[in-house]
Amino acid sequence: MQIGADKVVSFHYRLSETNGELLESSHDAEPTLYLHGHNNLLAAMEQAMEGKQAGDKFTVELSPEQGYGQRKEGAVQRIPIKHLLDYAKLKNKLKPGMKVAVNTEHGPWEAVVLKVGKFNVDIDSNHPLAGKQLTFEIEIVDVREATEEELAHGHAHGVGGHHHH
Ligand code: ZN
C-alpha cells in the first residue's frame, strides 16, 4: 500500500543536523505513527513520504524554512519558573540546555533553558531545531487505511501515535 491521503503511516527515523551530529532517533523505541494529509508532519516531510511503501528507506533534507524556521531575535526571555509546565517536578532539576515547555495562552510552547535563577529562568523560545539544516533518514515500517475514528480526529491512534486519556 502506498502512502497517500488518509493512510496511517508507521516509520522510524534518524534526525541529524546536515553533516552534523545525530539529534534524535526513533530506533530504540516504537516507530512513529501519523495520519497522512492532515498536517501532522512538516509539509515538506509529507511530500517526501507521498507514494512510499513499507520497507522503503530514504533521506529527506530540509532547509530551515522547510523545517522549524529561522532563529528569531527577541525569543530569549526571563520568566517565573512557575510558568513552566510541570514546574513542581522540574524545580530542582533545571539545567542550561534542558528542553522545557512553557504554559502560554496558546498552549504549551517548547523552549530551551539558558540560565536558572532562584525564582526565574532565562529561556530561548526558538524551537530547538530552528535555523538548522536537517537530514531525516526515514524507514517506512507499515502503511494502513485510517479508521473512521482516526479520520474524525485528524490523527493516528495506537502505540507511537495519539493517546487519549
Ligand atoms: Zn483521537
Tab-separated table of C-alpha atoms and ligand atoms in Angstrom:
chain	number	residue	atom	x	y	z
A	1	MET	CA	0.000	0.000	0.000
A	2	GLN	CA	1.372	3.417	-0.945
A	3	ILE	CA	1.376	6.465	1.296
A	4	GLY	CA	-1.308	8.990	0.364
A	5	ALA	CA	-4.196	10.912	1.875
A	6	ASP	CA	-5.935	9.193	4.818
A	7	LYS	CA	-3.320	6.458	5.233
A	8	VAL	CA	-1.811	5.784	8.646
A	9	VAL	CA	1.957	5.514	8.343
A	10	SER	CA	4.343	3.954	10.823
A	11	PHE	CA	8.021	4.879	10.373
A	12	HIS	CA	11.409	5.002	12.034
A	13	TYR	CA	13.703	7.980	11.660
A	14	ARG	CA	17.115	9.317	12.462
A	15	LEU	CA	17.324	13.085	12.601
A	16	SER	CA	20.691	14.812	12.228
A	17	GLU	CA	21.890	18.269	11.602
A	18	THR	CA	23.009	18.022	7.949
A	19	ASN	CA	26.667	16.844	8.007
A	20	GLY	CA	26.484	17.050	11.783
A	21	GLU	CA	25.565	15.149	14.895
A	22	LEU	CA	22.624	12.823	15.414
A	23	LEU	CA	19.875	14.732	17.255
A	24	GLU	CA	17.093	12.177	17.654
A	25	SER	CA	16.380	8.599	16.727
A	26	SER	CA	13.209	6.556	16.994
A	27	HIS	CA	15.031	3.237	16.551
A	28	ASP	CA	15.339	2.439	20.245
A	29	ALA	CA	11.563	2.901	20.735
A	30	GLU	CA	8.311	2.207	18.909
A	31	PRO	CA	8.042	3.611	15.380
A	32	THR	CA	6.275	6.960	14.998
A	33	LEU	CA	2.693	6.836	13.722
A	34	TYR	CA	0.923	9.583	11.810
A	35	LEU	CA	-2.142	10.180	9.644
A	36	HIS	CA	-1.069	11.412	6.202
A	37	GLY	CA	-2.705	14.513	4.694
A	38	HIS	CA	-3.876	16.081	7.956
A	39	ASN	CA	-0.980	18.454	8.714
A	40	ASN	CA	0.524	16.140	11.299
A	41	LEU	CA	4.028	16.395	9.802
A	42	LEU	CA	6.000	19.247	8.278
A	43	ALA	CA	4.645	19.829	4.749
A	44	ALA	CA	7.994	19.070	3.077
A	45	MET	CA	8.169	15.812	5.006
A	46	GLU	CA	4.672	14.746	3.916
A	47	GLN	CA	5.621	15.488	0.297
A	48	ALA	CA	8.655	13.214	0.630
A	49	MET	CA	6.501	10.456	2.167
A	50	GLU	CA	3.895	10.528	-0.639
A	51	GLY	CA	3.884	7.315	-2.693
A	52	LYS	CA	6.359	5.430	-0.479
A	53	GLN	CA	5.544	1.983	0.983
A	54	ALA	CA	6.574	-0.387	3.780
A	55	GLY	CA	10.284	-1.235	3.580
A	56	ASP	CA	11.266	1.955	1.720
A	57	LYS	CA	14.311	3.771	3.101
A	58	PHE	CA	15.149	7.277	2.001
A	59	THR	CA	16.700	10.532	3.122
A	60	VAL	CA	14.941	13.909	3.337
A	61	GLU	CA	16.890	17.161	3.590
A	62	LEU	CA	15.046	20.163	4.988
A	63	SER	CA	16.158	23.791	4.903
A	64	PRO	CA	15.277	25.869	7.998
A	65	GLU	CA	12.333	27.296	6.003
A	66	GLN	CA	11.004	23.773	5.296
A	67	GLY	CA	11.787	22.755	8.851
A	68	TYR	CA	11.367	24.811	12.003
A	69	GLY	CA	12.067	28.318	10.688
A	70	GLN	CA	14.964	30.704	11.214
A	71	ARG	CA	16.022	31.626	14.728
A	72	LYS	CA	14.305	34.809	15.926
A	73	GLU	CA	15.934	37.549	17.916
A	74	GLY	CA	13.927	38.545	20.966
A	75	ALA	CA	12.953	34.979	21.690
A	76	VAL	CA	15.149	34.968	24.775
A	77	GLN	CA	13.052	35.769	27.853
A	78	ARG	CA	13.229	35.739	31.632
A	79	ILE	CA	10.104	34.118	33.060
A	80	PRO	CA	8.999	32.905	36.506
A	81	ILE	CA	9.827	29.224	36.980
A	82	LYS	CA	6.194	28.591	37.904
A	83	HIS	CA	5.193	29.371	34.307
A	84	LEU	CA	6.855	26.159	33.194
A	85	LEU	CA	4.692	23.117	32.583
A	86	ASP	CA	5.172	20.652	35.492
A	87	TYR	CA	7.330	23.213	37.310
A	88	ALA	CA	6.914	21.455	40.664
A	89	LYS	CA	8.648	18.388	39.250
A	90	LEU	CA	11.339	20.400	37.450
A	91	LYS	CA	12.171	22.960	40.142
A	92	ASN	CA	15.358	21.406	41.441
A	93	LYS	CA	16.407	19.756	38.209
A	94	LEU	CA	16.545	22.720	35.817
A	95	LYS	CA	19.835	22.996	33.940
A	96	PRO	CA	21.040	25.051	30.994
A	97	GLY	CA	20.383	23.231	27.724
A	98	MET	CA	17.325	21.414	29.072
A	99	LYS	CA	14.160	21.354	26.955
A	100	VAL	CA	11.073	22.587	28.790
A	101	ALA	CA	7.515	23.568	27.947
A	102	VAL	CA	6.156	26.987	28.867
A	103	ASN	CA	2.439	27.440	29.566
A	104	THR	CA	1.065	30.141	27.280
A	105	GLU	CA	-2.450	31.168	26.344
A	106	HIS	CA	-1.906	29.279	23.063
A	107	GLY	CA	-0.936	26.065	24.857
A	108	PRO	CA	2.440	24.658	25.863
A	109	TRP	CA	5.395	26.053	23.934
A	110	GLU	CA	8.738	24.296	23.693
A	111	ALA	CA	11.798	26.224	24.861
A	112	VAL	CA	15.396	25.648	25.928
A	113	VAL	CA	16.757	26.723	29.319
A	114	LEU	CA	19.683	29.158	29.140
A	115	LYS	CA	20.163	30.161	32.766
A	116	VAL	CA	18.471	29.180	36.042
A	117	GLY	CA	17.853	31.605	38.911
A	118	LYS	CA	16.085	31.136	42.217
A	119	PHE	CA	12.626	32.186	41.017
A	120	ASN	CA	13.198	32.933	37.355
A	121	VAL	CA	14.588	31.112	34.400
A	122	ASP	CA	16.031	32.505	31.169
A	123	ILE	CA	14.681	30.594	28.209
A	124	ASP	CA	15.139	30.647	24.465
A	125	SER	CA	11.735	30.040	22.912
A	126	ASN	CA	13.125	29.466	19.439
A	127	HIS	CA	12.320	25.897	18.504
A	128	PRO	CA	15.424	23.832	19.366
A	129	LEU	CA	15.701	22.925	15.671
A	130	ALA	CA	15.172	26.487	14.338
A	131	GLY	CA	17.885	27.732	11.998
A	132	LYS	CA	19.188	24.237	11.344
A	133	GLN	CA	19.557	22.395	8.050
A	134	LEU	CA	18.146	18.945	8.859
A	135	THR	CA	18.587	15.451	7.461
A	136	PHE	CA	15.976	12.808	8.212
A	137	GLU	CA	16.785	9.166	7.404
A	138	ILE	CA	13.386	7.535	7.114
A	139	GLU	CA	12.396	3.883	7.092
A	140	ILE	CA	8.739	3.090	6.417
A	141	VAL	CA	7.540	0.264	8.677
A	142	ASP	CA	3.850	-0.006	7.795
A	143	VAL	CA	1.093	1.712	5.835
A	144	ARG	CA	-2.598	1.058	6.519
A	145	GLU	CA	-6.018	2.625	5.997
A	146	ALA	CA	-7.132	5.054	8.695
A	147	THR	CA	-10.151	4.117	10.802
A	148	GLU	CA	-13.307	6.268	10.797
A	149	GLU	CA	-12.375	7.463	14.264
A	150	GLU	CA	-8.860	8.482	13.236
A	151	LEU	CA	-10.236	10.427	10.250
A	152	ALA	CA	-12.752	12.182	12.515
A	153	HIS	CA	-9.980	13.120	14.968
A	154	GLY	CA	-7.401	14.032	12.299
A	155	HIS	CA	-4.630	11.931	13.840
A	156	ALA	CA	-3.462	8.319	14.177
A	157	HIS	CA	-4.306	6.192	17.216
A	158	GLY	CA	-2.188	3.487	18.795
A	159	VAL	CA	1.338	2.902	20.008
A	160	GLY	CA	3.569	5.656	18.616
A	161	GLY	CA	0.529	7.765	17.731
A	162	HIS	CA	-2.031	9.802	19.648
A	163	HIS	CA	-3.228	8.638	23.063
A	164	HIS	CA	-6.447	9.688	24.726
A	165	HIS	CA	-6.692	9.700	28.468
B	1	ZN	ZN	-8.032	10.880	18.625
